[in-house]
């Protein structure tokens, strides 16, 4: 990366950045949506119809996450954030579609989790949001109000509004560089961020294993494993 004219950066990560940490992607061969039906697990309607199965799906993924470790791609982005802040170069916004906590464990200080966080749940009765590592069932009482039947994973399902969009669009409107890492560009609104960044005059870069759905919109594209591409690019 040539950092000379770059002040404000927005980085968008997807499941591909955590693939080499052992967490499955969604749409690759053998991915999560090949093994599981998203319509039965990742919509508010699915949760209402069968909360037991939805909790079981997220309990299993939480267990996988607790056994996983951040990789060199997560660490390279943390180092870049540190550099940007130490040298006061401009704004650095790391937005992830991932619900894992590997960016934070890799050293990133600020991460915007637009699709929520697997290690958090919230109560539909009282709104309480809390962190936990243990499994949840429909009978688990809320630690704040004590009522059962209201806890749900703090994740964004299809048809729900992603988190932090005001902050994201503001940063996209002022960025000089937009980098998308390990995302297939299938899911909106994240897939549309490249268009927003380009409209703001930013240089746009795709780093992924293979071209995604919106690849042709990027100014620069590099394909390979994130643990190789991201540290090389961030140098
Ligand atoms: C590697 C690698 C390695 C592998 N190294 N790379 C048009 C406009 C707006 C909305 C819609 C629209 N059309 C339809 C919609 C609705 C819908 C949507 O987008 N559907 C599409 C399927 C068409 N969107 C929504 O419902 C969203 N909400 C919404 O739109 O609200 C209204 C609104 C409107 C307008 C503006 C603002 C708001 C919500 C979407 C919620 C997505 N939820 C999930 C589940 C989260 C919880 C969980 O994890 O269970 O989020 S679905 C899943 O997909 C997850 C991911 O974050 C998301 C994106 O997946 P990602 O990260 O791209 O993974 P993959 O597997 O697709 O790709 C991995 C990539 O990595 C691949 O390209 C590989 O090549 C690469 N890779 N190994 C580097 N080692």
Tab-separated table of C-alpha atoms and ligand atoms in Angstrom:
chain	number	residue	atom	x	y	z
A	1	UNK	CA	0.000	0.000	0.000
A	2	UNK	CA	1.293	3.426	-0.865
A	3	UNK	CA	0.155	5.572	2.064
A	4	UNK	CA	1.269	8.965	0.774
A	5	UNK	CA	-2.060	10.536	-0.191
A	6	UNK	CA	-4.277	8.393	2.000
A	7	UNK	CA	-5.809	9.906	5.096
A	8	UNK	CA	-9.152	8.236	5.730
A	9	UNK	CA	-9.509	4.485	5.408
A	10	UNK	CA	-12.551	2.213	5.610
A	11	UNK	CA	-11.903	-1.524	5.729
A	12	UNK	CA	-14.721	-4.050	5.348
A	13	UNK	CA	-14.044	-7.655	6.330
A	14	UNK	CA	-16.063	-10.796	5.710
A	15	UNK	CA	-15.951	-14.455	6.600
A	16	UNK	CA	-12.880	-15.081	4.412
A	17	UNK	CA	-10.584	-13.269	6.849
A	18	UNK	CA	-11.439	-15.782	9.574
A	19	UNK	CA	-11.403	-18.858	7.292
A	20	UNK	CA	-7.773	-19.664	8.076
A	21	UNK	CA	-8.601	-19.435	11.786
A	22	UNK	CA	-10.899	-22.410	11.213
A	23	UNK	CA	-14.246	-20.596	11.097
A	24	UNK	CA	-16.385	-21.551	8.111
A	25	UNK	CA	-17.385	-19.103	5.412
A	26	UNK	CA	-21.011	-19.019	4.237
A	27	UNK	CA	-21.073	-19.443	0.487
A	28	UNK	CA	-17.883	-21.306	-0.383
A	29	UNK	CA	-18.072	-25.034	-1.132
A	30	UNK	CA	-18.871	-26.802	2.159
A	31	UNK	CA	-19.772	-23.406	3.691
A	32	UNK	CA	-22.289	-22.746	6.447
A	33	UNK	CA	-25.232	-22.087	4.087
A	34	UNK	CA	-24.495	-25.340	2.236
A	35	UNK	CA	-24.758	-27.324	5.468
A	36	UNK	CA	-27.592	-25.327	7.057
A	37	UNK	CA	-30.717	-23.683	5.667
A	38	UNK	CA	-30.465	-19.915	6.338
A	39	UNK	CA	-34.230	-19.568	5.989
A	40	UNK	CA	-34.652	-21.856	9.003
A	41	UNK	CA	-31.854	-20.291	11.071
A	42	UNK	CA	-31.053	-16.708	10.127
A	43	UNK	CA	-34.357	-14.835	9.936
A	44	UNK	CA	-36.550	-13.399	12.712
A	45	UNK	CA	-39.366	-15.637	11.444
A	46	UNK	CA	-37.197	-18.749	11.858
A	47	UNK	CA	-36.401	-17.751	15.429
A	48	UNK	CA	-40.088	-17.291	16.270
A	49	UNK	CA	-40.951	-20.652	14.701
A	50	UNK	CA	-38.102	-22.695	16.198
A	51	UNK	CA	-35.991	-20.881	18.826
A	52	UNK	CA	-34.485	-24.164	20.046
A	53	UNK	CA	-32.828	-24.916	16.670
A	54	UNK	CA	-31.654	-21.338	16.211
A	55	UNK	CA	-30.065	-21.280	19.682
A	56	UNK	CA	-28.431	-24.677	19.007
A	57	UNK	CA	-26.929	-23.339	15.741
A	58	UNK	CA	-25.411	-20.307	17.482
A	59	UNK	CA	-24.327	-22.303	20.566
A	60	UNK	CA	-22.299	-24.616	18.298
A	61	UNK	CA	-20.737	-21.687	16.427
A	62	UNK	CA	-19.905	-19.991	19.762
A	63	UNK	CA	-18.048	-23.145	20.827
A	64	UNK	CA	-16.070	-23.155	17.561
A	65	UNK	CA	-15.231	-19.495	18.020
A	66	UNK	CA	-13.929	-19.990	21.559
A	67	UNK	CA	-11.544	-22.645	20.212
A	68	UNK	CA	-10.320	-20.426	17.323
A	69	UNK	CA	-7.401	-17.994	17.290
A	70	UNK	CA	-6.837	-14.800	15.291
A	71	UNK	CA	-4.515	-15.090	12.291
A	72	UNK	CA	-1.906	-12.903	10.580
A	73	UNK	CA	-4.560	-11.033	8.591
A	74	UNK	CA	-6.375	-9.926	11.765
A	75	UNK	CA	-3.028	-8.936	13.306
A	76	UNK	CA	-1.945	-6.963	10.215
A	77	UNK	CA	-5.108	-4.832	10.378
A	78	UNK	CA	-4.537	-4.210	14.087
A	79	UNK	CA	-0.987	-3.050	13.340
A	80	UNK	CA	-2.273	-0.740	10.601
A	81	UNK	CA	-4.837	0.801	12.971
A	82	UNK	CA	-2.099	1.390	15.539
A	83	UNK	CA	0.108	3.075	12.929
A	84	UNK	CA	-2.753	5.275	11.698
A	85	UNK	CA	-3.563	6.406	15.228
A	86	UNK	CA	0.054	6.861	16.375
A	87	UNK	CA	0.870	9.035	13.379
A	88	UNK	CA	-2.539	10.786	13.415
A	89	UNK	CA	-2.893	10.194	9.693
A	90	UNK	CA	-6.696	10.369	9.570
A	91	UNK	CA	-9.760	8.256	10.228
A	92	UNK	CA	-9.447	4.480	10.336
A	93	UNK	CA	-12.714	2.537	10.419
A	94	UNK	CA	-12.703	-1.253	10.542
A	95	UNK	CA	-16.158	-2.609	9.753
A	96	UNK	CA	-16.727	-6.325	9.939
A	97	UNK	CA	-19.643	-8.416	8.784
A	98	UNK	CA	-18.286	-11.176	11.000
A	99	UNK	CA	-19.859	-11.965	14.330
A	100	UNK	CA	-16.617	-13.448	15.672
A	101	UNK	CA	-14.303	-11.509	18.013
A	102	UNK	CA	-11.049	-12.325	16.200
A	103	UNK	CA	-10.295	-8.717	15.210
A	104	UNK	CA	-10.367	-7.675	18.874
A	105	UNK	CA	-8.318	-10.682	19.937
A	106	UNK	CA	-5.898	-9.904	17.094
A	107	UNK	CA	-5.293	-6.485	18.644
A	108	UNK	CA	-7.775	-4.136	16.927
A	109	UNK	CA	-9.037	-1.449	19.294
A	110	UNK	CA	-12.147	-0.337	17.452
A	111	UNK	CA	-14.293	-2.683	15.411
A	112	UNK	CA	-17.762	-1.962	14.101
A	113	UNK	CA	-19.701	-5.253	14.029
A	114	UNK	CA	-22.408	-4.445	11.506
A	115	UNK	CA	-23.961	-7.954	11.735
A	116	UNK	CA	-23.684	-8.228	15.519
A	117	UNK	CA	-21.578	-10.321	17.866
A	118	UNK	CA	-21.765	-14.025	18.646
A	119	UNK	CA	-20.555	-13.569	22.226
A	120	UNK	CA	-23.506	-11.303	23.052
A	121	UNK	CA	-27.222	-11.911	23.520
A	122	UNK	CA	-30.065	-9.569	24.269
A	123	UNK	CA	-33.409	-9.861	25.954
A	124	UNK	CA	-36.539	-9.158	23.934
A	125	UNK	CA	-38.432	-8.511	27.192
A	126	UNK	CA	-36.261	-5.825	28.805
A	127	UNK	CA	-33.676	-4.965	26.107
A	128	UNK	CA	-30.707	-5.992	28.266
A	129	UNK	CA	-27.563	-6.699	26.170
A	130	UNK	CA	-24.891	-8.855	27.740
A	131	UNK	CA	-21.718	-10.775	26.966
A	132	UNK	CA	-21.509	-14.510	27.585
A	133	UNK	CA	-19.671	-17.631	26.506
A	134	UNK	CA	-22.180	-20.232	27.734
A	135	UNK	CA	-24.943	-21.896	25.727
A	136	UNK	CA	-28.435	-20.361	25.669
A	137	UNK	CA	-31.758	-22.195	25.343
A	138	UNK	CA	-35.335	-20.869	25.179
A	139	UNK	CA	-35.499	-21.558	28.965
A	140	UNK	CA	-32.416	-19.542	29.922
A	141	UNK	CA	-33.488	-16.614	32.134
A	142	UNK	CA	-32.354	-13.084	31.336
A	143	UNK	CA	-29.601	-12.093	33.790
A	144	UNK	CA	-31.261	-8.672	34.215
A	145	UNK	CA	-35.036	-9.224	34.357
A	146	UNK	CA	-35.034	-12.938	35.186
A	147	UNK	CA	-37.682	-13.827	32.597
A	148	UNK	CA	-37.231	-16.791	30.247
A	149	UNK	CA	-38.102	-17.014	26.578
A	150	UNK	CA	-36.804	-13.590	25.586
A	151	UNK	CA	-33.112	-14.114	24.926
A	152	UNK	CA	-31.877	-14.003	21.346
A	153	UNK	CA	-28.406	-13.909	19.788
A	154	UNK	CA	-27.178	-10.344	19.214
A	155	UNK	CA	-26.782	-10.925	15.475
A	156	UNK	CA	-28.378	-9.367	12.398
A	157	UNK	CA	-30.554	-11.777	10.471
A	158	UNK	CA	-31.902	-11.372	6.937
A	159	UNK	CA	-34.564	-8.704	6.885
A	160	UNK	CA	-33.118	-6.929	9.942
A	161	UNK	CA	-31.326	-3.600	9.926
A	162	UNK	CA	-27.515	-3.846	10.142
A	163	UNK	CA	-25.851	-1.935	12.974
A	164	UNK	CA	-23.868	1.310	12.805
A	165	UNK	CA	-24.941	2.292	9.284
A	166	UNK	CA	-24.881	6.040	10.003
A	167	UNK	CA	-21.253	5.830	11.151
A	168	UNK	CA	-20.342	3.622	8.192
A	169	UNK	CA	-21.921	5.809	5.506
A	170	UNK	CA	-20.397	8.928	7.035
A	171	UNK	CA	-16.934	7.325	6.927
A	172	UNK	CA	-17.493	6.024	3.376
A	173	UNK	CA	-18.454	9.522	2.253
A	174	UNK	CA	-15.131	10.885	3.506
A	175	UNK	CA	-12.734	8.018	2.747
A	176	UNK	CA	-9.745	8.035	0.392
A	177	UNK	CA	-9.318	4.274	0.485
A	178	UNK	CA	-11.856	1.445	0.779
A	179	UNK	CA	-10.649	-2.125	1.147
A	180	UNK	CA	-12.933	-5.179	1.150
A	181	UNK	CA	-11.341	-8.350	2.497
A	182	UNK	CA	-12.700	-11.908	2.267
A	183	UNK	CA	-16.286	-11.124	1.393
A	184	UNK	CA	-18.334	-12.469	-1.512
A	185	UNK	CA	-20.188	-9.174	-2.040
A	186	UNK	CA	-23.492	-11.033	-1.966
A	187	UNK	CA	-25.187	-9.460	1.030
A	188	UNK	CA	-26.517	-5.897	1.065
A	189	UNK	CA	-26.075	-3.231	2.232
A	190	UNK	CA	-22.373	-4.205	2.738
A	191	UNK	CA	-22.040	-5.198	-0.942
A	192	UNK	CA	-22.957	-1.630	-1.881
A	193	UNK	CA	-20.229	0.048	0.184
A	194	UNK	CA	-17.752	-0.032	-2.716
A	195	UNK	CA	-20.158	2.102	-4.763
A	196	UNK	CA	-20.503	4.626	-1.928
A	197	UNK	CA	-16.727	4.825	-1.512
A	198	UNK	CA	-16.182	5.311	-5.241
A	199	UNK	CA	-18.773	8.093	-5.282
A	200	UNK	CA	-16.670	9.812	-2.602
A	201	UNK	CA	-13.621	9.524	-4.865
A	202	UNK	CA	-11.891	6.756	-2.902
A	203	UNK	CA	-9.484	4.211	-4.341
A	204	UNK	CA	-11.084	0.779	-3.888
A	205	UNK	CA	-9.321	-2.535	-3.322
A	206	UNK	CA	-10.621	-6.112	-3.133
A	207	UNK	CA	-8.498	-8.712	-1.313
A	208	UNK	CA	-10.037	-12.189	-1.369
A	209	UNK	CA	-9.532	-15.778	-2.387
A	210	UNK	CA	-11.539	-15.290	-5.579
A	211	UNK	CA	-13.580	-12.566	-7.289
A	212	UNK	CA	-16.854	-11.741	-5.535
A	213	UNK	CA	-20.183	-10.569	-6.966
A	214	UNK	CA	-19.156	-6.903	-7.190
A	215	UNK	CA	-15.459	-7.394	-8.084
A	216	UNK	CA	-15.593	-5.427	-11.302
A	217	UNK	CA	-16.411	-2.271	-9.306
A	218	UNK	CA	-13.024	-2.278	-7.548
A	219	UNK	CA	-10.038	-0.290	-8.870
A	220	UNK	CA	-7.552	-2.900	-7.679
A	221	UNK	CA	-8.007	-6.643	-7.028
A	222	UNK	CA	-5.753	-9.262	-5.503
A	223	UNK	CA	-6.650	-12.905	-4.991
A	224	UNK	CA	-5.128	-15.338	-2.516
A	225	UNK	CA	-5.380	-16.374	1.141
A	226	UNK	CA	-5.990	-13.478	3.532
A	227	UNK	CA	-3.053	-14.445	5.783
A	228	UNK	CA	-0.737	-13.767	2.837
A	229	UNK	CA	-2.518	-10.910	1.039
A	230	UNK	CA	-3.431	-8.710	3.984
A	231	UNK	CA	0.004	-8.503	5.671
A	232	UNK	CA	1.602	-7.896	2.237
A	233	UNK	CA	-0.902	-5.168	1.365
A	234	UNK	CA	-0.715	-3.498	4.787
A	235	UNK	CA	3.116	-3.200	4.640
B	1	LIG	C1	-11.206	-16.051	1.540
B	1	LIG	C2	-10.603	-17.113	2.178
B	1	LIG	C3	-9.306	-16.905	2.614
B	1	LIG	C4	-12.541	-17.782	1.623
B	1	LIG	N1	-8.728	-15.726	2.420
B	1	LIG	N2	-10.612	-14.890	1.348
B	1	LIG	C5	-30.639	-5.126	-1.985
B	1	LIG	C6	-30.327	-4.027	-1.188
B	1	LIG	C7	-30.438	-4.101	0.202
B	1	LIG	C8	-30.852	-5.279	0.809
B	1	LIG	C9	-31.170	-6.369	0.009
B	1	LIG	C10	-31.068	-6.288	-1.367
B	1	LIG	N3	-31.440	-7.457	-1.868
B	1	LIG	C11	-31.759	-8.273	-0.837
B	1	LIG	C12	-31.598	-7.648	0.327
B	1	LIG	C13	-31.819	-8.227	1.687
B	1	LIG	C14	-30.667	-8.985	2.291
B	1	LIG	C15	-29.648	-9.425	1.250
B	1	LIG	O1	-28.643	-8.791	1.004
B	1	LIG	N4	-29.859	-10.575	0.638
B	1	LIG	C16	-28.930	-11.063	-0.384
B	1	LIG	C17	-28.663	-12.535	-0.148
B	1	LIG	C18	-29.454	-10.712	-1.729
B	1	LIG	N5	-30.026	-8.162	3.275
B	1	LIG	C19	-30.508	-8.028	4.501
B	1	LIG	O2	-31.559	-8.573	4.844
B	1	LIG	C20	-29.753	-7.148	5.461
B	1	LIG	N6	-30.621	-6.158	5.987
B	1	LIG	C21	-31.156	-5.192	5.230
B	1	LIG	O3	-30.953	-5.157	4.038
B	1	LIG	O4	-31.920	-4.278	5.927
B	1	LIG	C22	-32.611	-3.281	5.190
B	1	LIG	C23	-31.731	-2.212	4.615
B	1	LIG	C24	-31.977	-1.742	3.335
B	1	LIG	C25	-31.186	-0.769	2.769
B	1	LIG	C26	-30.135	-0.223	3.492
B	1	LIG	C27	-29.908	-0.668	4.750
B	1	LIG	C28	-30.676	-1.683	5.304
B	1	LIG	C29	-29.242	-7.975	6.638
B	1	LIG	C30	-28.230	-8.967	6.214
B	1	LIG	C31	-27.840	-9.840	7.403
B	1	LIG	C32	-26.828	-10.907	7.011
B	1	LIG	N7	-26.719	-11.847	8.041
B	1	LIG	C33	-25.686	-12.890	7.950
B	1	LIG	C34	-25.813	-13.768	9.183
B	1	LIG	C35	-25.291	-13.026	10.416
B	1	LIG	C36	-25.304	-13.870	11.628
B	1	LIG	C37	-24.517	-15.151	11.432
B	1	LIG	O5	-23.298	-15.117	11.194
B	1	LIG	O6	-25.146	-16.200	11.518
B	1	LIG	O7	-24.386	-12.294	7.872
B	1	LIG	S1	-25.798	-13.842	6.441
B	1	LIG	C38	-24.044	-14.022	6.236
B	1	LIG	O8	-23.643	-13.332	5.024
B	1	LIG	C39	-23.403	-13.256	7.401
B	1	LIG	C40	-22.282	-12.563	6.709
B	1	LIG	O9	-21.816	-11.468	7.466
B	1	LIG	C41	-22.860	-12.192	5.371
B	1	LIG	C42	-21.823	-11.926	4.309
B	1	LIG	O10	-21.076	-13.064	4.039
B	1	LIG	P1	-19.526	-12.947	3.665
B	1	LIG	O11	-18.759	-12.474	4.829
B	1	LIG	O12	-19.363	-12.217	2.409
B	1	LIG	O13	-19.153	-14.505	3.501
B	1	LIG	P2	-19.226	-15.423	2.169
B	1	LIG	O14	-19.155	-16.824	2.615
B	1	LIG	O15	-20.380	-15.045	1.327
B	1	LIG	O16	-17.908	-15.037	1.368
B	1	LIG	C43	-16.643	-15.348	1.873
B	1	LIG	C44	-15.595	-14.862	0.882
B	1	LIG	O17	-14.303	-15.100	1.441
B	1	LIG	C45	-15.636	-15.591	-0.463
B	1	LIG	O18	-15.660	-14.643	-1.502
B	1	LIG	C46	-14.312	-16.377	-0.522
B	1	LIG	O19	-13.711	-16.359	-1.801
B	1	LIG	C47	-13.450	-15.641	0.456
B	1	LIG	N8	-12.498	-16.494	1.140
B	1	LIG	N9	-11.509	-18.194	2.163
B	1	LIG	C48	-9.426	-14.755	1.744
B	1	LIG	N10	-8.619	-17.907	3.231
